[in-house]
Coordinates of C-alpha atoms and ligand atoms in Angstrom, one line a residue:
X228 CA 0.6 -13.9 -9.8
X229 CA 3.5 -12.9 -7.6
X230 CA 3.9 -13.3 -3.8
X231 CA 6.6 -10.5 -2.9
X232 CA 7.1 -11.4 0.7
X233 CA 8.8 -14.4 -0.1
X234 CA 9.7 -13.0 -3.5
X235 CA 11.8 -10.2 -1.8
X236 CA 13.4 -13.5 -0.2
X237 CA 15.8 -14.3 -2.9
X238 CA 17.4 -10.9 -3.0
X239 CA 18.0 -11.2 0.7
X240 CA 19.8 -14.2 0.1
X241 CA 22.2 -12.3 -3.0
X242 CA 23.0 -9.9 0.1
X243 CA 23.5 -12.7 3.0
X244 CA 26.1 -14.3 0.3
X245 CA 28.3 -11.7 0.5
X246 CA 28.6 -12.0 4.0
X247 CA 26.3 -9.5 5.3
X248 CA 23.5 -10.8 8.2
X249 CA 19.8 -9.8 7.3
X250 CA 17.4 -8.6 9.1
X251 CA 14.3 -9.7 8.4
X252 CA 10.8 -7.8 8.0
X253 CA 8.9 -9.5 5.1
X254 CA 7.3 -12.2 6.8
X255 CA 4.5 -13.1 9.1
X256 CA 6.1 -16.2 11.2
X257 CA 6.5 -15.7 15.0
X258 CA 8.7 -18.8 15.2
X259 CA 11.3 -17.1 12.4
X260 CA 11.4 -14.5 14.8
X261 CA 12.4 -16.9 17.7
X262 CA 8.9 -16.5 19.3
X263 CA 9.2 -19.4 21.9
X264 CA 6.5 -21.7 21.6
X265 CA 5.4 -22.7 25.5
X266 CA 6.4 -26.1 27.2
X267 CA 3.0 -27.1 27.7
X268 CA 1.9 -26.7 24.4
X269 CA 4.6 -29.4 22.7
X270 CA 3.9 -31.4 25.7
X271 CA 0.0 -31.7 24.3
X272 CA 1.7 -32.0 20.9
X273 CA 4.1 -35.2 22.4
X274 CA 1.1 -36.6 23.8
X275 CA -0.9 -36.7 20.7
X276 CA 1.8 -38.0 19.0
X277 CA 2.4 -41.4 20.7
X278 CA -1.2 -42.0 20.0
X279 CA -2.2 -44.3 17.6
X280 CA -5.0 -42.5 16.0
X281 CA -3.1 -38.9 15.2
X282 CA -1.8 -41.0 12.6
X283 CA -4.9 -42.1 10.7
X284 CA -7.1 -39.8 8.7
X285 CA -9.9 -37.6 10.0
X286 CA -13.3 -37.0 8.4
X287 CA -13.3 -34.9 5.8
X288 CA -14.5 -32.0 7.0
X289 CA -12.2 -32.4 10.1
X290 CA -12.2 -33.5 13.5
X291 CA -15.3 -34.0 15.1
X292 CA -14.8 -32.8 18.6
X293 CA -12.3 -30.3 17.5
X294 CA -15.2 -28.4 14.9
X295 CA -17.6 -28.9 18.3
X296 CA -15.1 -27.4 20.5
X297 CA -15.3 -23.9 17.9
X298 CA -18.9 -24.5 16.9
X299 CA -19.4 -23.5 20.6
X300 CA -16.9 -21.2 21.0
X301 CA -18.8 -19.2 18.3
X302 CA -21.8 -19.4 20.0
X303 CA -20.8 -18.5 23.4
X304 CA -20.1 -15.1 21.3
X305 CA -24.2 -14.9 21.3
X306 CA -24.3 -13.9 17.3
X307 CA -25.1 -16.3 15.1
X308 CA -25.2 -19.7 15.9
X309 CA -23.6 -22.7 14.0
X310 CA -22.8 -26.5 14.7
X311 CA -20.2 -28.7 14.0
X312 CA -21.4 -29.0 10.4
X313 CA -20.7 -25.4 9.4
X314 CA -17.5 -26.0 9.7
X315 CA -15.2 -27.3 6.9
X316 CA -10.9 -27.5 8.0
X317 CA -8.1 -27.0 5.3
X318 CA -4.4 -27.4 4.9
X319 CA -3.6 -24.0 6.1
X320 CA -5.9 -21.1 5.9
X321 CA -3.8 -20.1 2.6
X322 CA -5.6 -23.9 1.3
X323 CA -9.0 -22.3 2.5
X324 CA -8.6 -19.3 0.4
X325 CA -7.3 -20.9 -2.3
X326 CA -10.1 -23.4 -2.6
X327 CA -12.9 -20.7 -1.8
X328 CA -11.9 -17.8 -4.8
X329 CA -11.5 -21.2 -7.1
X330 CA -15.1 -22.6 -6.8
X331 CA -17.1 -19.2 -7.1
X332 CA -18.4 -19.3 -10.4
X333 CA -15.7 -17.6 -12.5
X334 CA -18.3 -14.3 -13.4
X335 CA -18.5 -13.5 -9.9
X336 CA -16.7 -11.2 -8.2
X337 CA -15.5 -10.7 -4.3
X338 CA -14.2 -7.3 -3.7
X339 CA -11.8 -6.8 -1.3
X340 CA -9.5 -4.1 0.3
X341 CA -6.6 -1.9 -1.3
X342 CA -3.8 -2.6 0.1
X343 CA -4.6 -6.3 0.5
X344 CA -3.2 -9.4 1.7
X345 CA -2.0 -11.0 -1.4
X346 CA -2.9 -14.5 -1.2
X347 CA -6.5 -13.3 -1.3
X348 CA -6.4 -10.6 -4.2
X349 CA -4.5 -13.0 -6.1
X350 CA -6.8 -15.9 -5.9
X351 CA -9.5 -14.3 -6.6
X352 CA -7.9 -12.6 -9.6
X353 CA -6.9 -16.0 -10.6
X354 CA -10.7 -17.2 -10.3
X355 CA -11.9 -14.1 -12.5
X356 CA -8.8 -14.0 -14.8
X357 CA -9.2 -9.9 -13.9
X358 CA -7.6 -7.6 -11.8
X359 CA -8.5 -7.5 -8.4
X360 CA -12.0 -5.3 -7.2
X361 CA -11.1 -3.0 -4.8
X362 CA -12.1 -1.0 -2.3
X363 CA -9.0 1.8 -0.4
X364 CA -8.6 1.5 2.8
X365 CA -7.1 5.1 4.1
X366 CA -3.7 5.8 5.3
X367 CA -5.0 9.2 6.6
X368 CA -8.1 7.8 8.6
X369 CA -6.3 5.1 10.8
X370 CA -6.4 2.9 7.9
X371 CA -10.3 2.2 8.0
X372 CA -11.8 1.7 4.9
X373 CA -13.6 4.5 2.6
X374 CA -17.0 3.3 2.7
X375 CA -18.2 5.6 0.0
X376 CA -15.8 4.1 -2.4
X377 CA -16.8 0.4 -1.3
X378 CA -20.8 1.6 -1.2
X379 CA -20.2 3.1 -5.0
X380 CA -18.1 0.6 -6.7
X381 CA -20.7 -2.6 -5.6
X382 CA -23.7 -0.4 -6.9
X383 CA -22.3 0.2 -10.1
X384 CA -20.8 -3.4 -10.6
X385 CA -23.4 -6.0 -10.8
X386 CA -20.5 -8.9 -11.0
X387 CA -19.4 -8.1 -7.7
X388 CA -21.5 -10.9 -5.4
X389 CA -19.6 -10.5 -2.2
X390 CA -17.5 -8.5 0.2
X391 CA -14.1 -9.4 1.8
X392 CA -12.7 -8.1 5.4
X393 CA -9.8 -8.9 6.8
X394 CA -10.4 -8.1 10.9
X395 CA -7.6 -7.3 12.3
X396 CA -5.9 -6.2 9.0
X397 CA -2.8 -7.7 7.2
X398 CA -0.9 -5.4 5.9
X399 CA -2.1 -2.4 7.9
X400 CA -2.8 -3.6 11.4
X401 CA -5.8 -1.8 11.9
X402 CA -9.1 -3.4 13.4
X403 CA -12.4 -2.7 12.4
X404 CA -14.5 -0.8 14.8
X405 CA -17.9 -2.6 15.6
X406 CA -20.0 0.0 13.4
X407 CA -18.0 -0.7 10.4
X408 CA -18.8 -4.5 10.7
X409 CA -21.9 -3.1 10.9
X410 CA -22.0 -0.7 8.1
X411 CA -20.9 -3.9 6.0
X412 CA -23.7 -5.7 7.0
X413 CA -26.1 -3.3 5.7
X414 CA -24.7 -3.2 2.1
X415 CA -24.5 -7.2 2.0
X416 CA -28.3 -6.6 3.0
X417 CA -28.8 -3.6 0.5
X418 CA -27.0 -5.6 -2.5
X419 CA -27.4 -9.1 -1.3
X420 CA -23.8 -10.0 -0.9
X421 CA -22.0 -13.1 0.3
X422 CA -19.6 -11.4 3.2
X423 CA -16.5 -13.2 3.6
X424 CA -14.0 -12.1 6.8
X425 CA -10.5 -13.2 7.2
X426 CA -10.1 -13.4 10.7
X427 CA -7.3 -15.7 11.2
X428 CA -5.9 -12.4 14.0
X429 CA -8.8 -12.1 15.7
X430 CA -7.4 -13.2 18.8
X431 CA -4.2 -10.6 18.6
X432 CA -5.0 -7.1 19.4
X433 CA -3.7 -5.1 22.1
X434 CA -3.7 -1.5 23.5
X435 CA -7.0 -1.3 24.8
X436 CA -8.6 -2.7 21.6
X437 CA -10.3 -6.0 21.0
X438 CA -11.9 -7.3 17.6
X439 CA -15.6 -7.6 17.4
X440 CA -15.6 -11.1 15.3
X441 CA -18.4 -10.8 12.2
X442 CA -20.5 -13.9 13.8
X443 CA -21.9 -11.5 16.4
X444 CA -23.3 -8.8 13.7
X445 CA -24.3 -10.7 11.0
X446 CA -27.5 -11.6 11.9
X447 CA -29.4 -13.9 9.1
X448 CA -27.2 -13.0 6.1
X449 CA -24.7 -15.5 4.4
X450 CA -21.3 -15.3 5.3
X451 CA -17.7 -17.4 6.0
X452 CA -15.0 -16.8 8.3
X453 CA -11.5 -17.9 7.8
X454 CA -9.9 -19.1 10.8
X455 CA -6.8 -20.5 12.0
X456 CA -3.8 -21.1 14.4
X457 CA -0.7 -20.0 12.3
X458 CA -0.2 -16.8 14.0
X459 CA -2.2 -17.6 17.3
X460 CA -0.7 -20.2 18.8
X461 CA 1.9 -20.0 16.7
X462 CA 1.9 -22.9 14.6
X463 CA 2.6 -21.7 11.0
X464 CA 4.1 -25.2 9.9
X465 CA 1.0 -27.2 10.9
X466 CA -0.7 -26.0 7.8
X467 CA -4.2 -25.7 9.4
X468 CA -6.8 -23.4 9.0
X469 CA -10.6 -23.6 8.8
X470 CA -14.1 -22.2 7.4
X471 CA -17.1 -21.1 9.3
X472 CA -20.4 -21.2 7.3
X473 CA -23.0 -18.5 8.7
X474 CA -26.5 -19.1 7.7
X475 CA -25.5 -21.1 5.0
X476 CA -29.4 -22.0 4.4
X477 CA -30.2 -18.2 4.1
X478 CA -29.6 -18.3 0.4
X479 CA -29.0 -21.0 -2.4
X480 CA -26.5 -20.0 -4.2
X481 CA -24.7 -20.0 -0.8
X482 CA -25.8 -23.2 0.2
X483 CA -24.5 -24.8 -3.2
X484 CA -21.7 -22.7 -2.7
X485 CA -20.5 -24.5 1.0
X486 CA -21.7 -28.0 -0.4
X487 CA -19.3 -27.4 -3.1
X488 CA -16.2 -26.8 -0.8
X489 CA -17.3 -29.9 1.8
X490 CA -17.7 -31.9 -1.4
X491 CA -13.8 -31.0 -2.9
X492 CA -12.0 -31.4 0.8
X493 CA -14.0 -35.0 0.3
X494 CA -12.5 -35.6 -2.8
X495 CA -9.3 -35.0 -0.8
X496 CA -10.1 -37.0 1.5
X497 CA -9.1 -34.8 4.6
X498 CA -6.5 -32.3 6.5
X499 CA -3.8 -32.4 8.2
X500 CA -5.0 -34.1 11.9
X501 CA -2.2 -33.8 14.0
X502 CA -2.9 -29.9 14.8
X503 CA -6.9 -30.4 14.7
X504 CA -6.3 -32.8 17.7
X505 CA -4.6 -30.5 19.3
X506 CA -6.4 -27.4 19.2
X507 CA -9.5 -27.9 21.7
X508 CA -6.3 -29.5 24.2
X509 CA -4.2 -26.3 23.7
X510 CA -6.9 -23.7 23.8
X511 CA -9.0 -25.3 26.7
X512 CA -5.6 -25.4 29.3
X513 CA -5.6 -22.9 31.6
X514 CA -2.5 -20.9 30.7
X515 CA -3.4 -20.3 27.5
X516 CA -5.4 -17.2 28.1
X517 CA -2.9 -15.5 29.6
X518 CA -0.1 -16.8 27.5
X519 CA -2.2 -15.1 24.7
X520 CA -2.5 -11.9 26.7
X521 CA 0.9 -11.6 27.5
X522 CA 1.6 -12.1 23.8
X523 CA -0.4 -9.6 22.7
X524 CA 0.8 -6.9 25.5
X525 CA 4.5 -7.5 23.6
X526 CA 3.2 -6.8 20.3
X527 CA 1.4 -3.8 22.0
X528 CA 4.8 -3.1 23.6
X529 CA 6.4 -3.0 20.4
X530 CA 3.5 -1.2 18.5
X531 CA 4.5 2.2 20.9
X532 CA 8.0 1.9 20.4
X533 CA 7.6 1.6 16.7
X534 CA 5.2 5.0 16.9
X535 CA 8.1 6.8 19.1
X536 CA 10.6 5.8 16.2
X537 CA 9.0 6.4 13.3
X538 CA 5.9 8.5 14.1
X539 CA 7.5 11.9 13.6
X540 CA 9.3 11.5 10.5
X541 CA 8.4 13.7 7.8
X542 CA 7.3 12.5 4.4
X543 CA 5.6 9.3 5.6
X544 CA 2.6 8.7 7.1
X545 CA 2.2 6.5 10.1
X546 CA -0.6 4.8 12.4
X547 CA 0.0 2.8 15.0
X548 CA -1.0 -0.8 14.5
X549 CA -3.9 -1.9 17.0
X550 CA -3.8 -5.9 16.0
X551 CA -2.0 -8.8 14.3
X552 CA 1.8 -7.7 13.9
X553 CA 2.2 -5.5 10.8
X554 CA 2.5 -2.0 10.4
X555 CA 2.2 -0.3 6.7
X556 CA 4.0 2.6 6.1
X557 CA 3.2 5.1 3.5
X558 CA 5.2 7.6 1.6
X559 CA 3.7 10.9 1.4
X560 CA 2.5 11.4 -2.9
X561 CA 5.2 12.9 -4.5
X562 CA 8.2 12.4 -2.5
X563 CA 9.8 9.4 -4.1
X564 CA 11.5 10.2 -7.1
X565 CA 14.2 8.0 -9.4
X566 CA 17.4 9.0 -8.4
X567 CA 17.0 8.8 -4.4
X568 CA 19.1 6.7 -3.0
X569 CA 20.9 5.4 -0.2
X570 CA 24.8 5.7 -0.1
X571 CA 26.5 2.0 0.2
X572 CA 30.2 1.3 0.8
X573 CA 30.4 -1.9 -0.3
X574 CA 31.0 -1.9 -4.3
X575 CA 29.8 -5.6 -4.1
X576 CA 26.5 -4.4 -2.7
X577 CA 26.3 -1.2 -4.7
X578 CA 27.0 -4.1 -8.2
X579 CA 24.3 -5.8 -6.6
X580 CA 21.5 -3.2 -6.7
X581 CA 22.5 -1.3 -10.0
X582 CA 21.1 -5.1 -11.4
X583 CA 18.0 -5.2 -9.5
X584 CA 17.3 -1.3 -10.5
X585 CA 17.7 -1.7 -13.8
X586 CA 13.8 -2.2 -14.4
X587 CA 13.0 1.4 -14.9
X588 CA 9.1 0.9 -14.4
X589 CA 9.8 -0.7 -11.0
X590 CA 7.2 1.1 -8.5
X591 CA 9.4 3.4 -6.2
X592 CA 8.7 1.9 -3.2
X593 CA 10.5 -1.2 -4.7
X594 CA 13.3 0.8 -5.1
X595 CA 13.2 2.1 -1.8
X596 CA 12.9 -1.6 -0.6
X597 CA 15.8 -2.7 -2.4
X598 CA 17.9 0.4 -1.6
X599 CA 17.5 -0.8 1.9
X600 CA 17.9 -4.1 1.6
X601 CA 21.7 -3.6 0.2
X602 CA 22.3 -0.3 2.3
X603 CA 21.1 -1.6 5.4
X604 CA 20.1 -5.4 5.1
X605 CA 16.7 -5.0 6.6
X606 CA 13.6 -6.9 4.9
X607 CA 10.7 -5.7 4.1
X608 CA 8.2 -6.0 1.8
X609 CA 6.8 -2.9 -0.8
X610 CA 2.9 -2.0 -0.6
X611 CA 2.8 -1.7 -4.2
X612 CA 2.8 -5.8 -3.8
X613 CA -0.9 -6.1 -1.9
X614 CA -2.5 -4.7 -4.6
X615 CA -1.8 -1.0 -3.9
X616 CA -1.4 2.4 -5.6
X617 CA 0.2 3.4 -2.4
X618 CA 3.4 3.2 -2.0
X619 CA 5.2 2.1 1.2
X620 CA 5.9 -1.3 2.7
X621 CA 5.2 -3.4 5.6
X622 CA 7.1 -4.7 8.2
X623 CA 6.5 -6.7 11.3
X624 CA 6.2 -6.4 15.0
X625 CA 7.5 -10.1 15.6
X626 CA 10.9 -9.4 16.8
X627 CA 11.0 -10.5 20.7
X628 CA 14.3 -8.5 21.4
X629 CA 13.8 -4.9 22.6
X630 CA 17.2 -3.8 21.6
X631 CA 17.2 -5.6 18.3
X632 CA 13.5 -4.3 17.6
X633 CA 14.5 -0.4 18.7
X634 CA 17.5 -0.9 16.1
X635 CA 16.0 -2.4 13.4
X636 CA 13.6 0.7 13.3
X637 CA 15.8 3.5 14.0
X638 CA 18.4 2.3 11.5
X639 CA 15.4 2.1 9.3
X640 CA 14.1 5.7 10.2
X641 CA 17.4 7.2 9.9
X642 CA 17.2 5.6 5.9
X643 CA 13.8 6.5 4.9
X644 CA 14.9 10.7 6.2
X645 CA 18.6 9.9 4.0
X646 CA 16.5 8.7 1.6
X647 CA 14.1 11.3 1.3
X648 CA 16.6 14.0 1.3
X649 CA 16.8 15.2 -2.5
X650 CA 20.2 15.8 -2.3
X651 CA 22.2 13.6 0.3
X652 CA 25.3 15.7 1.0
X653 CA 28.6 13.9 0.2
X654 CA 29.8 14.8 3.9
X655 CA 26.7 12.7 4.8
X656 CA 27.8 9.8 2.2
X657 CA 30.9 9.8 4.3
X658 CA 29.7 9.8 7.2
X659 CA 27.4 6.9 6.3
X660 CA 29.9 4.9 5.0
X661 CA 32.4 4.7 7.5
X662 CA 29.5 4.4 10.6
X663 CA 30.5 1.3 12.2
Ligands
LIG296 C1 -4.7 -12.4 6.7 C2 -4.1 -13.8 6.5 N1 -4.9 -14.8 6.1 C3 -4.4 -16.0 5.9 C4 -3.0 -16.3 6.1 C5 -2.5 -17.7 5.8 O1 -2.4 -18.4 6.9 P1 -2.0 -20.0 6.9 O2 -0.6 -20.0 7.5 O3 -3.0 -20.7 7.8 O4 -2.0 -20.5 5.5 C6 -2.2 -15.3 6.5 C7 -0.8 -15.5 6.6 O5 0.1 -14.6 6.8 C8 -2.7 -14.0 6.7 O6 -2.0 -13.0 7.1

């Protein structure tokens, strides 16, 4: 099991000792990024905190009023309806997932999407002790998913029990229109599968485009939703996230399936309460709404200025991100080779990334990653790492400063055309080198 985008962290650091400032890409955390967390929201969080009972332990499947508060914010969707027993909160939505792939019987499979978000592929690999089940998702259709290939791989593989969605999409940023939730639906019903949807960026989209959340078209069929406040608020650090159980008496096995996970949170005991307090109190005030939707119209923001940097670029293909704050960018088949590189005038730096190349069965993209890494100290993480036989990487939309953000991405534009040139012309090495 590897976890690249913090992985791709230690090289960074190789680079920032010799001096150099980094600029980082490979991770999901608005607060990295200096995304300013609003007054009012630490004032509910002070509040909380000088009373006595945010110190004492909370039941073990969470808060009481807090799993009301969603219950009904569910059901105000009008889809299916659940109460506060359906739902179950973890340590972090990364918890959730880890303890949901981990109590599946180890014969059953959940397939999910290519490229994927690697603590879910991994876990479930993990469970299976098999490579991940995939199903594409397509670089050259917006990023939705190739329903044929999902459709033919669960009819021809009886292990596989359930489906995984991750709405809006980490790595690609795409969201799923409302007829492929419901195209899903109807091969859970045609196979009987357990659907499972990751929508912990449900609440950031922008541009025009909002994400239909699975409750409202799941109708009577058995499925969970991963929730969380990491990336909505943001509140990475408070390590909470939780599970909603849809029609969990529809089927048995599911039924077991959801006693199983309420009964291993009670064996420990319960999570974190401090952020379970607080999330009816933040997302009941009346600025949050708009603080969300001012949010999101940033990351919008930033989604058009990253397709008027990058969109036109030959040899990679490019769609504009419609929700959470990643784009995935793919390098046309065949255009990476070897011995592309990109020139460095530091001999340090160039010492540095002879070592890291010397794996000569490293994916290319790598290579591309950590030619840019030491060529131009930008982050970011390889596609080839979320369980891909694309090759590209990912980077963020996170950073709040437009002229750092418009940087970042034409210095990174202006590598991935060096780069792509077969030959880079020693005029151009030159050139490069001495650019201030
Ligand atoms: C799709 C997705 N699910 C889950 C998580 C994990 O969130 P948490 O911080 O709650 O563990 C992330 C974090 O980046 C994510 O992108």
């Amino acid at each position: 099991m590897t976890y690249e985008i913090r992985g791709i962290v230690k090289k960074a650091r190789q680079v920032e000792a010799l001096g150099y400032e980094m600029t980082w890409e490979n991770i999901g955390d608005p607060i990295q990024k200096s995304n300013h967390v609003p007054d009012w929201m630490k004032e509910i969080i002070a509040d909380l905190l000088k009373q006595d009972k945010t110190y004492g332990y909370a039941d073990s499947k969470g808060v009481l009023e807090t799993r009301k508060f969603l219950a009904d914010l569910t059901n105000q969707r009008g889809g299916t309806m659940i109460t506060a027993e359906d739902i179950l909160f973890f340590n972090g939505l990364g918890d959730a997932i880890a303890k949901l792939y981990q109590f599946l019987i180890p014969t059953a499979r959940i397939i999910g999407p290519s490229p994927a978000y690697s603590t879910h592929s991994s876990a479930e690999a993990a469970h299976a002790n098999s490579a991940p089940i995939t199903y594409k998702l397509d670089p050259d259709n917006q990023w939705l998913p190739d329903m044929e290939d999902l459709y033919l791989k669960v009819r021809y593989n009886p292990s596989i029990v359930g489906i995984l969605i991750i709405n809006p999409d980490n790595p690609t940023g795409m969201v799923y229109p409302k007829e492929v939730l419901e195209a899903f639906v109807r091969i859970a019903e045609e196979f009987n599968l357990l659907l499972i949807t990751d929508e912990i960026y449900q609440n950031i989209t922008y541009n025009g485009i909002t994400a239909v959340p699975l409750s409202e078209v799941i109708g009577g069929r058995p499925a969970i939703s991963l929730k969380g406040i990491s990336k909505e608020f943001p509140w990475p650090g408070a390590r909470c996230g939780w599970m909603e159980f849809y029609n969990r008496e529809s089927s048995n096995e599911f039924s077991k399936l959801c006693q199983t996970l309420e009964n291993a949170k009670m064996i420990e005991v319960c999570s974190t309460i401090l952020p379970q307090l607080a999330i009816p109190k933040i997302m009941k005030h009346p600025a949050y709404f708009s603080y969300r939707e001012e949010a999101n119209a940033q990351i919008g923001r930033r989604s058009d200025w990253m397709r008027e940097i990058l969109g036109d670029i030959p040899g990679i293909k490019f769609n504009p991100t419609q929700g959470a704050f990643y784009n995935t960018i793919v390098f046309d088949e065949d255009v990476l080779k070897e011995d592309q590189f990109l020139p460095i005038a530091d001999d340090r730096l160039k010492t540095l990334l002879d070592t890291w190349l010397q794996d000569k069965n490293m994916p290319l993209d790598k290579r591309f990653v950590y030619n840019l890494l030491a060529a131009e100290q930008i982050c970011v993480v390889p596609i080839s790492s979320f369980c891909s036989d694309l090759r590209g990487f990912r980077v963020t939309l996170l950073e709040e400063n437009e002229e750092i953000f418009k940087g970042t991405f034409r210095r990174l534009g202006r590598a991935i055309e060096t780069y792509l040139r077969a030959e880079v012309e020693q005029s151009e090495i030159e050139r490069l080198k001495y650019k201030v």
